Coordinates of C-alpha atoms and ligand atoms in Angstrom, one line a residue:
M15 CA -26.8 13.9 6.9
K16 CA -29.5 11.4 6.4
L17 CA -29.3 7.9 5.3
I18 CA -30.8 7.3 1.5
Y19 CA -33.2 5.2 3.4
E20 CA -34.4 8.3 5.5
K21 CA -34.9 9.8 2.3
S22 CA -37.5 7.6 1.1
V23 CA -40.9 8.3 0.3
E24 CA -43.3 5.7 -0.8
G25 CA -44.1 5.4 -4.6
R26 CA -41.5 7.9 -5.7
V27 CA -39.5 6.1 -8.2
G28 CA -36.3 7.2 -10.5
Y29 CA -36.9 5.3 -13.3
S30 CA -39.7 4.8 -16.2
L31 CA -39.9 0.8 -18.1
P32 CA -42.0 0.0 -20.5
K33 CA -44.9 -2.2 -19.6
D34 CA -44.0 -5.7 -19.0
D35 CA -45.5 -7.7 -22.0
F36 CA -44.2 -10.8 -21.5
E37 CA -46.5 -13.6 -21.5
G38 CA -46.2 -17.4 -19.5
S39 CA -44.6 -18.2 -16.3
I40 CA -41.2 -16.6 -14.8
S41 CA -40.8 -19.9 -13.3
D42 CA -40.6 -21.9 -16.8
F43 CA -37.4 -20.0 -17.2
I44 CA -35.7 -19.9 -14.0
P45 CA -35.6 -22.4 -11.5
E46 CA -38.0 -22.0 -8.3
Y47 CA -35.6 -22.2 -5.7
A48 CA -34.0 -19.1 -7.4
L49 CA -36.9 -16.9 -7.5
D50 CA -36.9 -14.6 -4.7
T51 CA -40.4 -13.4 -3.9
Q52 CA -40.1 -11.5 -1.2
P53 CA -40.1 -7.3 -1.7
K54 CA -37.2 -5.7 -1.9
E55 CA -36.2 -3.2 1.0
L56 CA -35.2 -0.3 -1.2
P57 CA -35.4 3.2 -0.8
E58 CA -37.8 5.3 -3.3
V59 CA -36.1 8.1 -4.4
S60 CA -35.7 9.9 -7.3
E61 CA -33.0 10.1 -9.8
V62 CA -31.8 13.6 -8.8
D63 CA -32.1 12.4 -5.6
V64 CA -29.5 9.7 -6.1
V65 CA -27.5 12.1 -7.5
R66 CA -27.4 14.6 -4.9
H67 CA -26.9 11.7 -2.0
F68 CA -24.0 10.1 -3.5
T69 CA -22.3 13.5 -4.7
K70 CA -22.5 14.8 -1.2
L71 CA -21.4 11.9 0.4
S72 CA -18.1 11.8 -1.9
K73 CA -17.4 15.3 -0.6
L74 CA -17.3 14.3 2.5
N75 CA -14.4 12.3 1.9
Y76 CA -10.9 13.5 1.8
G77 CA -8.3 12.3 -0.9
V78 CA -4.6 13.0 -2.8
D79 CA -7.0 15.3 -5.3
D80 CA -8.6 16.9 -2.6
G81 CA -4.6 18.1 -1.0
F82 CA -1.6 17.1 1.0
Y83 CA -1.9 13.3 2.2
P84 CA 1.3 12.8 4.1
L85 CA 0.3 9.3 5.5
G86 CA 3.8 7.4 5.9
S87 CA 4.7 4.2 4.9
C88 CA 2.0 4.5 2.2
T89 CA 2.7 6.4 -0.9
M90 CA -0.2 8.5 -1.0
K91 CA 0.5 10.8 -4.2
Y92 CA -0.8 12.0 -7.0
N93 CA -1.1 9.7 -10.2
P94 CA -1.5 10.9 -13.7
K95 CA -5.0 10.6 -14.7
V96 CA -3.7 9.6 -18.1
N97 CA -3.3 6.2 -17.2
E98 CA -6.6 6.0 -15.6
I99 CA -8.1 6.3 -19.6
I100 CA -5.4 4.4 -20.8
A101 CA -6.5 1.6 -18.6
S102 CA -10.1 2.3 -19.5
F103 CA -9.3 1.2 -22.9
D104 CA -11.6 -1.1 -24.4
N105 CA -9.3 -3.8 -25.4
F106 CA -8.1 -4.1 -21.6
V107 CA -11.2 -3.5 -20.1
N108 CA -13.0 -6.1 -22.0
A109 CA -11.0 -8.9 -22.5
H110 CA -12.1 -11.8 -21.3
P111 CA -9.7 -13.7 -19.1
L112 CA -10.7 -16.9 -21.0
S113 CA -10.1 -15.6 -24.6
S114 CA -7.9 -17.7 -26.9
L115 CA -4.6 -16.3 -26.2
E116 CA -4.2 -15.1 -29.9
F117 CA -7.1 -12.7 -29.4
V118 CA -5.3 -10.8 -26.5
Q119 CA -1.6 -11.3 -27.9
G120 CA -1.3 -7.4 -27.1
N121 CA -2.4 -7.7 -23.5
L122 CA 0.0 -10.5 -23.0
E123 CA 2.7 -8.4 -24.5
L124 CA 1.9 -5.5 -22.2
M125 CA 2.3 -7.8 -19.3
Y126 CA 5.8 -9.3 -20.6
E127 CA 7.0 -5.8 -21.0
L128 CA 5.8 -4.5 -17.8
E129 CA 8.0 -7.7 -16.4
E130 CA 10.9 -6.7 -18.4
S131 CA 10.9 -3.3 -16.9
L132 CA 10.9 -4.5 -12.9
K133 CA 13.5 -6.5 -13.7
E134 CA 15.4 -3.9 -14.8
I135 CA 14.6 -1.6 -12.1
T136 CA 15.0 -4.4 -9.4
G137 CA 17.8 -6.6 -11.2
M138 CA 15.6 -9.8 -10.2
D139 CA 15.2 -12.5 -12.7
R140 CA 11.7 -13.0 -13.0
F141 CA 8.7 -11.8 -11.7
T142 CA 5.0 -12.7 -11.0
L143 CA 2.1 -10.0 -11.6
L144 CA -0.7 -12.5 -9.8
P145 CA -1.1 -11.1 -6.2
S146 CA -3.2 -8.9 -5.1
A147 CA -1.9 -6.9 -2.5
G148 CA 1.3 -6.1 -0.8
A149 CA 0.1 -8.5 1.7
H150 CA -1.0 -10.9 -0.8
G151 CA 3.0 -10.5 -2.3
E152 CA 4.1 -11.4 1.2
L153 CA 2.4 -14.5 1.5
V154 CA 3.2 -15.6 -1.9
G155 CA 7.1 -14.7 -1.7
T156 CA 6.9 -16.5 2.1
L157 CA 5.0 -19.9 0.6
I158 CA 8.0 -19.3 -2.2
M159 CA 10.5 -19.3 0.5
R160 CA 9.1 -22.4 2.7
K161 CA 8.7 -24.8 -0.6
Y162 CA 12.8 -23.8 -1.3
F163 CA 13.5 -25.4 2.2
E164 CA 11.3 -28.0 2.0
D165 CA 12.3 -29.2 -2.0
M166 CA 16.2 -29.0 -0.3
G167 CA 14.6 -31.9 2.2
K168 CA 15.6 -29.4 4.8
P169 CA 12.4 -27.6 6.1
R170 CA 12.8 -24.5 7.8
H171 CA 10.5 -23.0 10.5
K172 CA 11.1 -19.7 12.1
M173 CA 11.3 -16.1 10.2
L174 CA 13.0 -12.9 11.3
I175 CA 11.1 -9.9 11.2
P176 CA 12.9 -5.9 12.5
D177 CA 10.8 -4.6 15.2
S178 CA 10.2 -1.5 12.8
A179 CA 8.3 -3.7 10.2
H180 CA 5.0 -3.2 8.6
G181 CA 2.4 -5.1 10.5
T182 CA 1.7 -7.3 7.4
N183 CA 5.2 -9.3 7.5
P184 CA 4.5 -10.8 11.0
A185 CA 1.1 -11.7 10.0
S186 CA 1.9 -13.0 6.0
S187 CA 4.8 -15.1 7.8
A188 CA 2.6 -16.8 10.4
M189 CA 0.4 -17.6 7.6
A190 CA 2.7 -19.3 5.5
G191 CA 3.4 -21.3 8.3
F192 CA 6.3 -19.5 10.2
Q193 CA 7.1 -18.9 13.5
V194 CA 8.1 -15.5 14.1
V195 CA 11.3 -14.0 15.6
E196 CA 11.3 -10.3 16.3
V197 CA 14.7 -8.6 15.5
K198 CA 15.4 -5.0 17.4
S199 CA 16.0 -2.2 15.9
N200 CA 19.1 0.2 17.5
E201 CA 20.1 3.5 18.4
V202 CA 19.9 4.7 14.4
G203 CA 17.2 3.2 13.4
N204 CA 18.9 0.1 11.6
V205 CA 18.8 -3.6 12.4
D206 CA 20.8 -4.2 15.3
L207 CA 23.3 -6.4 13.9
N208 CA 24.2 -8.5 17.0
D209 CA 20.5 -9.2 17.8
L210 CA 20.3 -11.0 14.4
V211 CA 23.4 -12.7 14.5
Q212 CA 22.4 -14.0 17.6
K213 CA 18.8 -15.1 16.0
M214 CA 19.9 -16.3 13.0
D215 CA 20.5 -20.0 12.6
E216 CA 19.7 -23.1 10.4
D217 CA 16.1 -23.1 11.4
T218 CA 15.7 -20.0 10.3
A219 CA 14.6 -19.2 6.4
G220 CA 15.7 -15.6 6.2
L221 CA 14.6 -11.8 6.9
M222 CA 12.1 -9.8 5.9
L223 CA 13.5 -6.2 5.5
T224 CA 12.2 -3.4 4.5
N225 CA 14.9 -0.6 2.8
P226 CA 14.9 2.1 3.5
N227 CA 13.0 0.4 6.5
T228 CA 9.7 1.6 8.1
A229 CA 11.5 4.8 9.6
G230 CA 12.5 6.1 6.1
L231 CA 16.0 5.2 7.1
F232 CA 18.1 3.2 4.8
E233 CA 19.9 -0.1 6.5
R234 CA 23.5 1.2 6.2
E235 CA 24.7 -2.8 6.9
I236 CA 22.9 -3.9 4.6
Q237 CA 25.6 -5.9 2.9
K238 CA 26.6 -7.4 6.5
I239 CA 23.3 -8.0 6.7
A240 CA 23.1 -10.5 3.7
E241 CA 26.0 -11.8 4.9
V242 CA 24.5 -13.2 7.8
I243 CA 21.5 -14.2 6.2
H244 CA 23.4 -15.9 3.3
S245 CA 26.2 -17.6 5.6
S246 CA 23.4 -19.8 7.0
G247 CA 21.7 -20.6 3.6
G248 CA 19.1 -18.3 4.6
L249 CA 17.2 -15.9 1.6
L250 CA 16.5 -12.3 2.1
Y251 CA 12.9 -10.9 1.6
Y252 CA 12.8 -7.4 0.2
D253 CA 9.6 -5.7 1.6
G254 CA 9.6 -3.1 -1.7
A255 CA 5.9 -2.0 -1.1
N256 CA 7.3 1.7 -0.9
L257 CA 10.4 1.7 -4.0
N258 CA 10.0 5.8 -4.4
A259 CA 13.3 5.9 -2.6
L260 CA 15.0 3.9 -4.8
L261 CA 14.1 3.6 -8.7
G262 CA 17.2 4.2 -10.5
I263 CA 19.1 4.8 -7.6
V264 CA 19.6 1.0 -5.6
R265 CA 18.5 -2.0 -7.3
P266 CA 17.4 -4.7 -4.5
S267 CA 19.2 -7.6 -6.3
E268 CA 22.7 -5.7 -5.9
A269 CA 21.6 -5.4 -2.3
G270 CA 21.5 -8.8 -1.8
F271 CA 18.1 -9.5 -1.7
D272 CA 16.7 -12.9 -3.3
I273 CA 12.8 -12.0 -3.3
V274 CA 11.1 -8.6 -3.5
H275 CA 7.6 -7.8 -3.5
L276 CA 6.6 -4.0 -5.1
N277 CA 3.2 -2.8 -4.8
L278 CA 2.5 -1.1 -7.8
H279 CA -0.6 0.7 -6.3
K280 CA 1.7 2.5 -4.3
T281 CA 4.8 3.2 -6.2
F282 CA 3.4 2.8 -9.6
S283 CA 0.7 5.1 -10.6
T284 CA -2.4 3.1 -9.1
P285 CA -4.2 5.3 -6.2
H286 CA -4.9 3.1 -3.1
G287 CA -6.7 3.2 0.1
S288 CA -9.7 1.2 1.6
G289 CA -8.3 -2.4 0.0
G290 CA -8.7 -1.0 -3.8
P291 CA -7.6 -3.1 -6.4
G292 CA -4.1 -3.2 -6.3
V293 CA -1.1 -5.6 -7.3
G294 CA 1.9 -7.0 -5.0
A295 CA 4.2 -8.6 -7.9
V296 CA 6.6 -10.5 -6.7
G297 CA 9.9 -11.0 -8.5
V298 CA 13.1 -13.3 -7.4
K299 CA 16.4 -14.5 -8.4
K300 CA 17.0 -17.5 -10.4
H301 CA 17.5 -20.2 -7.7
L302 CA 13.5 -19.5 -7.1
V303 CA 12.3 -19.4 -10.6
D304 CA 11.2 -22.5 -10.4
F305 CA 8.9 -22.2 -7.4
L306 CA 6.7 -19.1 -8.8
P307 CA 3.0 -19.1 -9.3
Y308 CA 1.7 -20.1 -12.3
P309 CA 0.6 -19.0 -14.8
L310 CA 3.9 -17.0 -15.8
V311 CA 3.7 -15.0 -19.2
C312 CA 6.4 -16.3 -21.6
K313 CA 7.6 -15.3 -24.8
C314 CA 8.2 -18.2 -27.5
K315 CA 9.6 -16.6 -30.7
D316 CA 6.9 -14.0 -31.7
Y317 CA 4.0 -15.3 -29.9
F318 CA 2.9 -14.9 -26.4
G319 CA 1.6 -17.1 -23.9
F320 CA 1.7 -18.9 -20.5
E321 CA 3.7 -21.3 -18.6
E322 CA 4.0 -23.4 -15.3
P323 CA 7.6 -23.3 -13.1
I324 CA 8.0 -26.8 -12.5
K325 CA 7.9 -26.6 -9.1
T326 CA 5.6 -24.2 -8.5
I327 CA 3.6 -23.2 -5.4
G328 CA 0.7 -23.4 -7.1
K329 CA -2.2 -21.0 -8.5
V330 CA -2.5 -17.8 -5.9
R331 CA -5.3 -15.9 -7.7
A332 CA -8.0 -16.7 -10.5
F333 CA -6.7 -15.6 -13.9
F334 CA -4.3 -13.0 -14.3
G335 CA -4.4 -10.8 -11.6
N336 CA -5.7 -7.0 -11.3
F337 CA -4.9 -6.5 -15.1
T338 CA -5.8 -2.7 -15.3
V339 CA -3.2 -2.0 -12.5
L340 CA -0.5 -3.4 -14.6
V341 CA -1.6 -1.1 -17.7
K342 CA -1.5 1.4 -14.9
A343 CA 1.9 0.7 -13.8
Y344 CA 3.4 0.0 -17.6
A345 CA 1.9 3.5 -18.9
W346 CA 4.0 4.9 -15.9
I347 CA 6.8 3.5 -16.5
L348 CA 6.8 4.3 -20.4
T349 CA 5.9 8.0 -19.8
M350 CA 8.8 8.9 -16.9
G351 CA 11.5 6.9 -18.8
A352 CA 14.6 5.5 -17.0
D353 CA 15.2 9.5 -15.8
G354 CA 12.0 10.2 -15.3
L355 CA 11.8 7.0 -12.5
K356 CA 15.3 8.3 -11.0
E357 CA 13.7 12.3 -10.5
V358 CA 11.4 11.1 -9.0
S359 CA 13.0 9.3 -6.1
K360 CA 15.5 11.8 -6.2
A361 CA 12.1 14.4 -5.3
A362 CA 10.7 11.9 -3.1
I363 CA 14.0 12.0 -1.3
I364 CA 14.7 15.9 -1.3
N365 CA 10.6 16.7 -0.2
A366 CA 11.2 14.0 2.9
N367 CA 14.6 15.9 4.1
Y368 CA 13.2 19.2 3.5
I369 CA 10.0 18.6 5.7
L370 CA 12.5 16.6 8.4
K371 CA 14.7 19.6 8.3
K372 CA 12.3 22.5 8.8
L373 CA 10.3 20.2 11.6
K374 CA 12.9 18.9 13.8
G375 CA 13.2 21.7 16.0
D376 CA 9.7 21.4 17.0
F377 CA 9.1 17.7 16.5
R378 CA 12.1 16.0 17.6
S379 CA 13.2 13.1 15.6
P380 CA 14.5 9.8 17.1
Y381 CA 17.5 9.9 14.6
D382 CA 20.2 12.1 14.2
R383 CA 20.5 11.6 10.5
F384 CA 19.4 12.2 6.6
C385 CA 16.4 10.0 5.5
M386 CA 15.1 8.6 2.7
H387 CA 11.4 8.7 1.3
E388 CA 9.7 9.3 4.3
C389 CA 11.2 11.2 7.9
V390 CA 10.0 10.2 11.3
L391 CA 9.3 13.2 13.6
T392 CA 8.0 12.7 17.4
G393 CA 5.4 14.8 19.4
R394 CA 6.7 13.4 22.8
D395 CA 7.9 17.2 23.9
Y396 CA 4.6 17.8 24.0
K397 CA 3.7 15.4 27.0
E398 CA 4.3 17.7 29.2
F399 CA 1.7 20.0 28.5
G400 CA -0.6 17.2 28.3
V401 CA -0.8 16.9 24.3
K402 CA -0.8 13.7 22.8
T403 CA 0.5 12.9 19.2
L404 CA -3.0 12.1 18.0
D405 CA -4.3 15.2 19.4
I406 CA -1.1 16.9 17.2
A407 CA -2.7 14.9 14.4
K408 CA -6.3 15.2 14.6
R409 CA -5.7 19.4 14.7
L410 CA -3.9 19.1 11.4
M411 CA -7.4 18.5 10.1
D412 CA -8.4 22.0 11.4
Y413 CA -5.5 23.3 8.9
G414 CA -6.9 21.0 6.0
F415 CA -4.3 18.6 5.9
H416 CA -4.6 14.7 6.3
P417 CA -2.8 14.0 8.9
P418 CA 0.3 11.5 8.6
T419 CA 1.1 8.2 10.1
I420 CA 1.3 8.6 13.7
Y421 CA 2.7 5.8 16.9
F422 CA 4.6 4.0 14.0
P423 CA 6.9 2.6 13.6
H424 CA 7.4 2.3 17.2
F425 CA 9.7 0.8 19.5
E426 CA 11.0 1.8 22.6
P427 CA 13.2 3.5 24.0
Y428 CA 14.3 5.0 20.8
A429 CA 11.0 5.5 18.8
E430 CA 7.9 6.4 20.5
E431 CA 5.0 9.3 20.1
T432 CA 6.1 9.1 16.4
I433 CA 4.9 10.6 13.3
M434 CA 5.6 9.5 10.1
V435 CA 5.3 12.2 7.2
E436 CA 5.9 10.9 3.5
P437 CA 5.2 13.7 1.5
T438 CA 5.7 11.9 -1.8
E439 CA 7.5 13.3 -5.1
S440 CA 4.2 14.7 -6.3
E441 CA 4.0 17.9 -3.7
S442 CA 5.4 21.4 -4.4
K443 CA 7.1 23.5 -1.9
E444 CA 4.4 25.6 -1.4
T445 CA 2.7 23.0 -0.1
L446 CA 5.2 21.8 2.1
D447 CA 5.8 25.3 3.2
A448 CA 2.3 25.2 4.2
F449 CA 2.2 21.7 5.9
I450 CA 5.4 23.0 8.2
E451 CA 4.0 26.0 8.8
A452 CA 0.7 24.7 10.2
M453 CA 2.9 22.1 12.0
I454 CA 5.0 24.8 13.6
K455 CA 1.2 26.7 14.7
I456 CA 0.1 23.6 16.2
S457 CA 3.0 23.0 18.5
E458 CA 3.0 26.8 19.7
E459 CA -0.8 25.9 20.6
A460 CA 0.2 22.8 22.0
K461 CA 2.2 24.8 24.9
T462 CA -0.5 27.6 24.9
S463 CA -3.9 26.6 24.5
S464 CA -3.7 22.4 24.5
E465 CA -7.4 22.2 25.2
L466 CA -7.6 23.6 21.3
L467 CA -6.0 20.3 20.4
K468 CA -7.5 17.8 22.5
E469 CA -10.8 18.7 21.3
A470 CA -10.0 18.7 17.7
P471 CA -10.8 18.6 14.9
H472 CA -13.1 21.3 15.3
N473 CA -14.7 21.8 11.6
T474 CA -15.1 18.3 10.6
Y475 CA -18.6 16.6 10.6
I476 CA -17.7 13.9 13.1
S477 CA -14.8 14.9 15.6
R478 CA -13.8 11.9 17.8
P479 CA -15.2 8.8 17.3
D480 CA -14.2 6.2 19.4
E481 CA -11.4 4.9 17.7
V482 CA -11.8 0.9 18.3
K483 CA -15.8 1.3 18.1
A484 CA -15.4 3.0 14.8
T485 CA -14.5 0.3 12.8
K486 CA -17.3 -2.2 13.9
E487 CA -20.0 0.7 14.1
P488 CA -19.6 2.8 12.1
I489 CA -21.6 6.5 12.4
L490 CA -23.3 6.8 9.3
T491 CA -25.6 10.1 10.0
Y492 CA -24.4 13.4 11.6
K493 CA -26.6 16.4 12.2
E494 CA -26.3 19.2 9.2
Ligands
PLP12 C1 1.6 -1.1 2.1 C2 2.6 -1.7 2.8 C3 2.4 -3.1 2.9 C4 1.0 -4.2 2.3 O1 0.7 -3.6 1.5 P1 -1.0 -3.9 1.3 O2 -1.3 -3.6 -0.3 O3 -1.7 -2.5 2.0 O4 -1.2 -5.4 1.4 C5 3.5 -4.1 3.4 N1 5.1 -3.3 3.5 C6 4.7 -2.1 3.8 C7 6.5 -1.1 4.2 C8 3.9 -1.0 3.4 O5 4.0 -0.3 3.2

């Protein structure tokens, strides 16, 4: 496929405009310095060239609307299209961020009601809906933790993070000025309590924990973990990026968490990927409410407005966040209802355990236990045939599936060559069975015809780009 520039034909146009009857000089209206006199290097193509080019490009992509996309720790699920339609309503899309409050009461009420729902789901006392992503929510959360200790006159400098954590956790902590201290995982894939006790001290702000953790496993000793952190005056941070396992089943507040972030763009009906618009809503318990960023939405009698918490960490984003993501989340919560949300989590958990049970014979799991919304398998048994987990993932593309997350979580000696599958609640038994069948076929191929895997994928436009270089020097053309 050619670049659109290569399809350019001199003089070809895709538009026709009326003759320019403007009299006078443009520089009377636009200052000289702002005028660009250089001709633009744009492709000269017709409308049909443009439409065909981009339609073709869009078909080279693979998304949730094409098929199964079991990327662990990502919740790549189907999101109802009706929520997109609702989010595109005029009064949502065209509301001006500087409108007088009386003109946008409905929009403020939506934010207020969404916050009420998130409070109910998590048990937290107050939420900010401002952060634009999970990582942004983590930064806001860790800044709140920092300010909480500074405000007491006892700043703390370290942050505990399990070795199974999502990479954004240590990155956000470091950005908030903390020194990151790693906590080991034990043989059942949970936080090693002894290691935690040894590392927690009075200079440590707390622990950033994902539960179920990034291996899809519930932290069985969560109450003890909370006790260790709280008894040294620390705070327990919950990375709730993927809440699919807990909706209506466990409330993070009751598990001892002081602060949480939720990715509305994973669990709450906004498709994500490629850094598209998201919301990393941050919820806190009472003792941290004063530190939240502003503006917070408030309700005074029947009037919705904004308020500024007295010890706020400040502003973290322009205006009010990615508003349409909030609309989708609210619409989804309302359409599901309380029972529906619980069903989501049950289905997500059952789907993941179904895959685990069916595949752990061929792709030995590092842990002998039930999982939550995602499961960890490994390709370690195929190393003796010269096949890496990477090859297994690549081969899946030939069977029409997006590969799951691989090499994550990764902590030796328990978890290596990992394959992490998150089927989500959207998928039918037929889809899961087809995936399972493909995986089992691949396991046979690995033993008998490993070359097939090492050169996979065979039917994509580009097969094996240099993994590191591909992000810096993308390959934009291919032979048709
Ligand atoms: C996705 C994810 C994040 C980061 O969220 P972004 O919106 O991509 O910044 C953090 N933690 C976990 C566990 C995640 O799955």
